[in-house]
Amino acid sequence: MATIIGLFSFLSSLLFVLLDVAQFWKPKLLAWLRSKPRRVVLRQRLEAAQTFQEWEQAAIELDEFLNADLWRQNPVNNDYDHRLISTRLRNLRRAQEGDDPGTAATLLRSGLLRDLANITSPRLYGHALAGTKHLIEDYVAQLAICIRFITASPTIPRHPSDFDSQDKLDFLRDTRQAFGRTTLVLEGGAMFGICHLGVIKALHQKGLLPRIITGTATGAIIAALIGIHTEQELLPFLDGEGIDLSAAGRPRGPRGSIFSLLRREPGYGWLRTLRRRLQRYIRENYLQDLKVMEECVRGYVGDMTFEEAYAKTNRVLNITLAISGRAGIPALLNYLTAPNVLIWSAAMASNLSSVARGTTIMYCKDETGAIVPWPNFDRITLRPWRQLNYGFRQSPLDRLGELFNVNHFIVSQARPFFIPLLRVDIPRPGQSHGHRWRITRPFMRLVELEIRYRLRQLDFFGLLPIPLRRIVIDEEMPTASITIIPDLSLWDLTKAFKSPTRQDLRNWILKGERGVWPNIVSLKNRCTVELELERGYQIVKRKPQPGMLDVFDY
């Protein structure tokens, strides 16, 4: 009996000890079970970031967790010629350290290409969120440093290899011409075109906003709004402070809200508004009331011409039209081709450029400043692009190259129906590490190419309905380009008719910004040299232009 009691006492004591231990470890065990994997936590931080600094910090930590930082440190990769880049980087550093601007200028001229050794290949920007190979980033930064070194070299030559002022001016002018220029193209977007403001804001904050801005359809309205604001006025406007929401419910008025184009029509419920707009879309191939849009755009832009906007802001505003060259009207409107044309009337014409049957009146200012119809015609008949049979050299975007030496396009694409196809087509940073669709990507890419091919066949024979064409067919860029996709999803379609608030406006702008953040490093590697050449040229001329940065943050 004593043995049984002793055994029972021992087991009871052991049980109490185990319960104490379990009670001690219970919170830690539950916390561990409820905790999310670090990868998930970092991706959630990435998606919840409100500023680029927050996004960048989360991207760096995620790269370290996925060992993508090791990939960046290793310069070897089959997608570019790392030996050539290493050699050029070493020689550029020697020329700078040896205080030899002549040799530095020769090295720059011999290999100043945007895609030298394939350093802009999309494959090099899909492995890590925070950037690409350190060698590529160091090389581009060294190019910028050498341009600054040449710009700051003594104006009185100390030895034969030094540059005088005229030598520097000639070098910077010729090199800038050979390198080419960049334009930001704002493509459509209809109700989601407001996201273009976020794209412009992110580029502006990082000093990467091109001076040449081109708009098509809804993008023409956003381009017009940007093209009339000076450098000091731009950032407050991009923050949403310059956009009036108080007039969102007014269908008419001298200065209606941009969002009056997006919300329900007064006197009608949401369902009846949707039905009326769909009927208008089928009948007229356009969703919004064009009269409301015209008054809204004119209220913001005013009666400013392309020439007046260029004189005020020093930005080159371009608006494209789909119109036959036989009409005697340029398909690309800017301060050179249409200096006296009112910007708001050009933006309205661009919005009609994809409509099968549509007429509009374009206005200009005469010698006395009076507003009159553009000379030689009263109305312009706009036709779909497929009916114009443009040759390559006749396309509006290719005309940019002839007028402004543009050979690089940054395209902001905000059409929600087209975004799923673009996300399959364009490698996104970070997809090479744990992306859930990586196994099916080749199949999805094949399906996407087949769909595009069949749609273009129907479009070529004129069998694709115009409303469908405006959604699924994108205009091709004539040369090198990079596409920015705002952080949109098909679910955002449900928000299109919601009565907007100031917070809604900030959310749409933030969606545009988030589309730019993963592409910041790629854009820097493509555009930094161009911006430094422009900056150096203006310094040597002693006529700095508005909007050029004095320093770049590497």
XYZ file of C-alpha atoms in Angstrom:
554
model
C 0.000 0.000 0.000
C 2.796 2.391 0.876
C 4.389 1.655 -2.500
C 1.178 2.498 -4.366
C 0.756 5.744 -2.431
C 4.350 6.693 -3.131
C 3.931 5.936 -6.844
C 0.712 7.985 -6.958
C 2.437 10.858 -5.189
C 5.325 10.730 -7.671
C 3.012 10.698 -10.675
C 0.994 13.582 -9.243
C 4.146 15.612 -8.709
C 5.326 14.843 -12.251
C 1.956 15.839 -13.658
C 2.031 19.154 -11.808
C 5.552 19.811 -13.110
C 4.465 19.075 -16.673
C 1.445 21.337 -16.267
C 3.675 24.132 -14.970
C 6.024 23.686 -17.919
C 3.107 23.637 -20.360
C 1.610 26.725 -18.751
C 4.968 28.485 -19.107
C 5.393 27.582 -22.795
C 1.729 27.964 -23.792
C 1.894 31.707 -24.758
C 5.091 31.176 -26.731
C 3.658 28.137 -28.516
C 0.434 29.931 -29.392
C 2.376 32.972 -30.582
C 4.529 30.724 -32.760
C 1.497 28.959 -34.231
C -0.250 32.242 -34.927
C 2.810 33.980 -36.316
C 3.122 34.457 -40.072
C 6.214 33.437 -42.046
C 8.695 36.284 -42.319
C 8.331 36.304 -46.098
C 4.598 36.938 -45.736
C 5.179 39.679 -43.171
C 7.692 41.450 -45.400
C 5.436 41.222 -48.443
C 2.571 42.660 -46.423
C 4.817 45.540 -45.365
C 5.698 46.013 -49.013
C 2.050 46.176 -50.055
C 1.078 48.466 -47.167
C 3.902 50.994 -47.743
C 2.679 54.583 -48.013
C 5.996 56.135 -49.112
C 8.900 55.041 -51.254
C 11.194 54.999 -48.215
C 8.938 52.472 -46.450
C 8.672 50.387 -49.607
C 12.436 50.451 -50.206
C 13.257 49.363 -46.634
C 10.832 46.427 -46.861
C 12.247 45.502 -50.287
C 15.831 45.451 -48.950
C 14.858 43.218 -46.021
C 12.908 40.884 -48.310
C 15.873 40.629 -50.688
C 18.134 39.743 -47.763
C 15.668 37.100 -46.542
C 15.447 35.569 -50.044
C 19.239 35.892 -50.614
C 18.582 38.155 -53.600
C 21.212 40.532 -52.185
C 23.836 37.857 -52.893
C 22.685 37.773 -56.529
C 23.167 41.544 -56.718
C 26.703 41.346 -55.314
C 27.837 38.768 -57.877
C 28.566 40.663 -61.143
C 28.534 37.543 -63.323
C 25.386 36.971 -65.361
C 24.659 35.720 -68.863
C 22.107 38.461 -69.544
C 24.729 41.206 -69.958
C 28.441 41.606 -70.721
C 29.826 42.095 -67.220
C 33.439 42.082 -68.467
C 32.846 45.089 -70.710
C 31.075 46.990 -67.937
C 33.837 46.186 -65.432
C 36.537 47.362 -67.841
C 34.759 50.597 -68.653
C 34.053 51.287 -64.977
C 37.709 50.799 -64.135
C 38.880 53.092 -66.971
C 36.387 55.822 -66.074
C 37.585 55.803 -62.478
C 41.220 56.037 -63.586
C 40.453 59.029 -65.822
C 38.703 60.822 -62.995
C 41.353 59.995 -60.386
C 44.033 61.080 -62.850
C 42.288 64.444 -63.338
C 42.073 63.822 -67.087
C 38.792 65.223 -68.515
C 39.887 64.598 -72.099
C 40.243 60.852 -71.554
C 36.997 60.779 -69.598
C 35.204 62.504 -72.493
C 36.649 60.017 -74.983
C 35.513 57.077 -72.868
C 32.031 58.538 -72.510
C 31.670 59.147 -76.231
C 32.869 55.662 -77.151
C 30.163 53.809 -75.257
C 27.415 56.188 -74.237
C 24.442 54.000 -75.132
C 21.346 53.532 -72.999
C 21.532 49.759 -73.422
C 25.282 49.237 -73.631
C 26.126 45.569 -72.968
C 22.385 44.902 -72.482
C 22.308 46.544 -69.032
C 18.632 47.539 -69.414
C 17.434 43.988 -70.077
C 14.213 43.286 -68.105
C 15.741 39.980 -66.970
C 18.245 41.908 -64.874
C 15.474 43.621 -62.924
C 13.290 40.651 -62.002
C 15.545 38.967 -59.429
C 15.631 41.563 -56.653
C 13.151 44.172 -55.524
C 15.698 46.711 -54.336
C 17.667 46.851 -57.597
C 19.872 44.999 -60.040
C 23.554 44.048 -60.111
C 25.694 46.400 -58.022
C 28.150 46.525 -60.923
C 25.517 48.043 -63.220
C 24.409 50.580 -60.619
C 28.034 51.550 -59.891
C 28.728 51.933 -63.607
C 25.766 54.253 -64.225
C 26.663 56.285 -61.125
C 30.256 56.597 -62.396
C 29.022 57.845 -65.771
C 27.117 60.604 -63.985
C 30.159 61.447 -61.846
C 32.353 61.729 -64.937
C 29.882 64.056 -66.634
C 29.954 66.258 -63.531
C 33.760 66.027 -63.499
C 33.947 67.268 -67.094
C 31.393 70.007 -66.425
C 33.355 71.262 -63.398
C 36.803 71.039 -65.036
C 38.800 74.318 -65.284
C 37.760 76.648 -68.111
C 41.398 77.667 -68.638
C 43.305 74.559 -69.818
C 46.264 73.606 -67.654
C 47.537 71.013 -70.151
C 46.478 69.837 -73.638
C 43.955 67.281 -72.345
C 41.904 69.907 -70.487
C 38.693 71.391 -71.915
C 37.931 75.056 -72.293
C 34.352 76.358 -72.067
C 33.629 75.910 -75.765
C 35.033 72.365 -75.751
C 32.791 71.443 -72.841
C 29.754 73.025 -74.450
C 30.401 71.190 -77.724
C 30.973 67.898 -75.918
C 27.824 68.132 -73.823
C 25.668 69.274 -76.747
C 26.921 66.592 -79.131
C 26.806 63.832 -76.535
C 23.307 64.800 -75.464
C 22.198 64.677 -79.087
C 23.783 61.262 -79.614
C 22.320 59.804 -76.419
C 18.734 60.860 -77.145
C 15.867 61.979 -74.939
C 13.005 60.412 -73.001
C 9.297 61.123 -73.029
C 6.625 60.065 -70.578
C 3.608 58.673 -72.457
C 0.294 58.657 -70.596
C -1.930 56.049 -72.239
C -5.693 56.264 -71.784
C -7.131 54.774 -68.649
C -10.637 56.283 -68.879
C -11.949 56.420 -65.291
C -8.583 55.244 -63.949
C -6.502 57.912 -65.677
C -6.176 59.738 -62.345
C -3.517 57.127 -61.482
C -1.248 58.882 -63.967
C -0.898 61.653 -61.381
C 0.677 59.151 -58.987
C 3.097 57.975 -61.681
C 4.143 61.556 -62.364
C 4.472 62.300 -58.640
C 6.781 59.328 -58.007
C 8.976 60.204 -60.987
C 9.110 63.859 -59.958
C 10.132 63.062 -56.378
C 13.067 60.944 -57.590
C 14.186 63.506 -60.163
C 13.232 61.233 -63.067
C 10.311 63.115 -64.625
C 11.127 63.841 -68.294
C 10.640 67.341 -69.627
C 8.779 65.888 -72.603
C 5.295 64.602 -71.720
C 2.928 63.006 -74.230
C -0.739 62.249 -73.657
C -3.285 60.126 -75.495
C -7.039 60.027 -74.776
C -7.535 60.352 -70.989
C -3.771 60.643 -70.675
C -3.990 63.828 -72.755
C -6.099 65.462 -70.029
C -3.569 64.539 -67.320
C -0.676 65.650 -69.553
C -2.438 68.982 -70.095
C -2.828 69.480 -66.339
C 0.878 68.758 -65.782
C 2.051 70.802 -68.755
C 0.618 74.070 -67.386
C 2.166 73.828 -63.887
C 5.595 75.214 -63.008
C 8.076 73.330 -60.849
C 6.880 75.156 -57.723
C 3.209 74.440 -58.488
C 3.644 70.813 -59.488
C 4.137 68.986 -56.188
C 1.130 70.571 -54.371
C -1.021 69.704 -57.383
C 0.256 66.106 -57.455
C -0.556 65.775 -53.747
C -4.188 66.429 -54.662
C -4.331 69.875 -53.088
C -4.919 71.574 -56.428
C -7.842 69.360 -57.439
C -11.266 70.650 -56.505
C -13.651 68.067 -55.075
C -16.322 70.475 -53.942
C -17.830 70.607 -57.413
C -17.951 66.852 -57.815
C -21.711 66.860 -58.049
C -22.079 69.681 -60.543
C -22.635 68.616 -64.137
C -21.923 72.146 -65.355
C -19.908 75.104 -64.224
C -16.783 77.079 -65.066
C -14.532 74.775 -63.051
C -16.068 71.384 -62.416
C -14.236 68.666 -60.576
C -12.262 66.025 -62.431
C -14.199 63.491 -60.419
C -17.473 64.828 -61.801
C -16.531 62.717 -64.804
C -16.413 59.585 -62.663
C -19.392 59.774 -60.345
C -23.097 59.189 -60.896
C -25.091 61.642 -62.973
C -27.326 64.025 -60.975
C -30.947 62.955 -60.842
C -30.147 59.312 -61.504
C -29.345 56.396 -59.245
C -26.211 54.291 -59.634
C -27.977 51.632 -61.712
C -29.605 54.129 -64.058
C -26.313 56.041 -64.360
C -24.517 52.852 -65.344
C -27.236 51.965 -67.854
C -27.188 55.438 -69.435
C -23.425 55.392 -69.758
C -23.390 51.932 -71.298
C -26.039 53.008 -73.791
C -23.967 56.088 -74.631
C -20.878 53.905 -74.974
C -22.617 51.585 -77.445
C -24.214 54.461 -79.356
C -21.372 57.007 -79.340
C -18.382 54.838 -78.367
C -17.740 57.000 -75.315
C -18.665 56.541 -71.670
C -18.764 60.094 -70.317
C -20.848 63.115 -71.238
C -18.438 64.949 -73.548
C -19.917 68.349 -72.748
C -19.253 67.828 -69.051
C -15.713 66.696 -69.822
C -15.073 69.692 -72.055
C -16.181 72.195 -69.415
C -14.183 70.395 -66.731
C -10.941 70.358 -68.730
C -11.345 73.954 -69.838
C -12.021 75.006 -66.260
C -8.659 73.611 -65.105
C -6.449 74.367 -68.102
C -7.993 77.678 -69.117
C -7.419 79.173 -72.553
C -3.678 78.527 -72.538
C -1.934 77.600 -75.781
C 0.922 75.139 -76.274
C 3.380 77.982 -76.806
C 2.253 79.796 -73.653
C 2.529 76.600 -71.597
C 6.076 75.979 -72.850
C 7.116 79.564 -72.065
C 5.693 79.238 -68.553
C 6.943 75.777 -67.529
C 9.680 74.865 -70.045
C 7.995 71.461 -70.374
C 7.263 70.071 -73.826
C 3.609 69.055 -73.869
C 2.507 66.738 -76.687
C -1.034 65.562 -77.456
C -1.677 62.929 -80.120
C -4.585 62.781 -82.560
C -5.852 60.037 -84.836
C -6.371 62.017 -87.998
C -5.377 61.615 -91.611
C -2.369 63.615 -92.742
C -4.315 64.588 -95.868
C -6.475 66.832 -93.691
C -3.528 69.187 -93.297
C -3.550 68.786 -89.524
C -0.574 67.397 -87.563
C -1.247 64.219 -85.630
C 1.150 65.400 -82.900
C 0.295 68.745 -81.348
C 2.913 70.727 -79.415
C 4.488 74.177 -79.258
C 6.254 73.587 -82.598
C 3.479 72.048 -84.709
C 0.494 73.892 -83.189
C 1.827 76.764 -81.047
C -1.402 78.796 -80.923
C -3.860 75.909 -80.413
C -5.724 75.861 -77.090
C -4.591 72.920 -74.998
C -8.051 72.023 -73.702
C -9.463 71.689 -77.237
C -6.548 69.458 -78.255
C -7.093 67.256 -75.185
C -10.775 66.883 -76.074
C -9.887 65.947 -79.649
C -7.475 63.309 -78.378
C -10.233 61.816 -76.237
C -12.290 61.391 -79.391
C -9.387 59.938 -81.358
C -10.495 56.328 -80.917
C -14.139 56.947 -81.809
C -15.322 55.627 -85.149
C -17.538 58.602 -85.867
C -16.784 61.834 -84.099
C -16.278 65.495 -84.901
C -14.822 68.273 -82.831
C -13.848 71.887 -83.171
C -10.322 72.914 -82.270
C -9.599 76.485 -81.263
C -6.568 78.737 -81.346
C -5.615 82.333 -80.608
C -5.180 84.734 -83.494
C -2.763 87.674 -83.691
C -4.990 89.801 -81.469
C -5.401 87.091 -78.824
C -9.012 86.353 -79.755
C -10.150 82.731 -79.634
C -11.153 81.467 -83.089
C -11.439 78.058 -84.799
C -8.156 76.731 -86.088
C -7.665 78.201 -89.602
C -8.673 76.408 -92.813
C -11.385 74.264 -91.286
C -14.307 74.377 -88.901
C -14.566 70.749 -87.818
C -12.139 67.841 -87.680
C -13.382 64.340 -88.403
C -11.471 61.874 -86.260
C -11.103 58.278 -87.371
C -9.884 55.106 -85.667
C -6.183 54.393 -86.018
C -6.804 51.290 -88.145
C -8.616 53.362 -90.790
C -5.698 55.729 -91.299
C -3.121 53.212 -92.555
C -0.228 55.151 -91.083
C 3.234 54.188 -92.200
C 5.895 53.878 -89.513
C 7.321 57.352 -90.106
C 3.856 58.897 -90.033
C 2.887 57.725 -86.553
C 2.516 60.518 -83.967
C 4.905 58.924 -81.477
C 7.588 58.444 -84.108
C 7.239 62.136 -84.925
C 8.607 62.841 -81.449
C 11.943 61.450 -82.548
C 12.082 63.803 -85.497
C 11.138 66.904 -83.519
C 12.813 66.345 -80.138
C 15.315 63.502 -80.655
C 13.219 61.131 -78.494
C 14.423 57.523 -78.588
C 13.142 56.250 -75.236
C 9.578 55.997 -73.916
C 8.291 55.625 -70.357
C 4.716 54.389 -70.797
C 2.123 54.692 -68.048
C -0.635 52.199 -68.833
C -3.761 52.533 -66.663
C -6.366 50.535 -68.579
C -7.606 47.912 -66.062
C -8.781 45.466 -68.734
C -5.307 45.372 -70.251
C -3.287 45.195 -67.017
C -3.629 41.396 -66.471
C -2.051 40.794 -69.899
C 0.728 43.293 -69.203
C 1.555 41.647 -65.883
C 2.123 38.369 -67.686
C 4.152 40.057 -70.391
C 6.428 42.238 -68.229
C 8.780 40.693 -65.622
C 8.051 42.259 -62.251
C 10.803 42.769 -59.659
C 10.917 39.953 -57.143
C 9.061 37.407 -59.282
C 12.122 35.191 -59.559
C 11.902 34.395 -55.835
C 8.861 32.443 -54.752
C 6.360 33.894 -57.222
C 3.384 31.622 -57.198
C 2.858 31.765 -60.959
C 6.431 31.080 -62.003
C 5.627 27.509 -63.199
C 2.721 28.605 -65.387
C 4.312 31.812 -66.695
C 5.482 30.276 -70.024
C 1.991 28.923 -70.673
C 0.349 32.230 -69.701
C 2.803 34.102 -71.930
C 1.906 31.829 -74.877
C -1.821 32.368 -74.324
C -1.351 36.120 -74.037
C 0.657 36.323 -77.288
C -1.928 34.226 -79.114
C -4.783 36.467 -77.908
C -2.953 39.598 -79.003
C -2.172 38.114 -82.393
C -5.778 37.106 -83.075
C -7.126 40.469 -81.927
C -4.728 42.323 -84.209
C -5.777 40.112 -87.114
C -9.423 41.043 -86.528
C -8.428 44.686 -86.181
C -6.450 44.595 -89.438
C -9.509 43.412 -91.364
C -11.769 45.906 -89.587
C -13.751 43.207 -87.782
C -12.920 44.254 -84.227
C -15.638 46.497 -82.750
C -14.367 49.972 -81.886
C -15.466 49.830 -78.218
C -13.599 46.542 -77.785
C -10.569 47.851 -79.636
C -10.288 50.821 -77.265
C -10.020 48.358 -74.381
C -7.778 45.570 -75.632
C -5.514 47.042 -78.338
C -2.578 49.174 -77.236
C -0.491 51.403 -79.476
C 3.047 50.154 -80.073
C 6.061 52.257 -79.177
C 8.402 52.949 -82.119
C 11.593 52.234 -80.124
C 12.900 51.318 -76.658
C 10.384 51.653 -73.851
C 9.564 50.658 -70.308
C 5.950 50.177 -69.170
C 4.698 51.291 -65.750
C 1.548 49.598 -64.476
C -0.350 51.360 -61.664
C -1.319 49.123 -58.768
C -4.790 48.419 -60.177
C -6.909 45.307 -60.212
C -10.210 44.332 -61.789
C -11.770 44.801 -58.356
C -11.157 48.531 -58.723
C -13.851 48.611 -61.396
C -16.418 48.478 -58.596
C -15.103 51.799 -57.264
C -15.497 53.652 -60.528
C -18.909 55.145 -59.738
C -18.329 55.773 -56.042
C -18.793 59.356 -54.925
C -15.168 60.495 -54.367
C -13.604 61.992 -51.272
C -10.202 63.531 -50.642
C -9.031 60.161 -49.324
C -10.218 58.438 -52.525
C -8.123 60.862 -54.549
C -5.041 60.100 -52.448
C -5.671 56.363 -52.879
C -5.809 56.632 -56.677
C -2.602 58.686 -56.693
C -0.934 56.166 -54.356
C -1.840 53.335 -56.750
C 0.053 55.157 -59.467
C 3.053 55.712 -57.192
C 3.208 52.019 -56.252
C 3.452 51.138 -59.911
C 6.617 53.229 -60.196
C 8.481 52.141 -57.057
C 9.571 48.675 -58.298
C 10.946 50.336 -61.458
C 12.933 53.158 -59.838
C 16.342 51.484 -60.271
C 15.598 50.506 -63.866
C 14.497 54.063 -64.649
C 17.601 55.516 -62.984
C 19.861 53.303 -65.061
C 18.038 54.387 -68.212
C 17.673 58.120 -67.529
C 20.409 59.305 -65.131
C 22.973 59.949 -67.866
C 20.432 61.863 -69.943
C 19.504 64.075 -66.997
C 23.159 64.706 -66.093
C 23.994 65.681 -69.683
C 21.070 68.112 -69.706
C 22.096 69.537 -66.342
C 25.734 69.922 -67.367
C 24.788 71.550 -70.661
C 22.627 74.141 -68.904
C 25.364 74.869 -66.349
C 27.971 75.453 -69.037
C 25.546 77.703 -70.909
C 24.904 79.513 -67.597
C 21.184 79.269 -68.260
C 19.782 76.581 -65.933
C 16.305 75.437 -66.936
C 13.407 75.074 -64.490
C 12.922 71.547 -63.267
C 16.566 70.432 -63.532
C 18.019 69.063 -60.299
C 21.333 70.332 -58.956
C 22.168 66.993 -57.346
C 21.109 63.390 -57.713
C 20.635 60.990 -54.825
C 22.356 57.715 -55.603
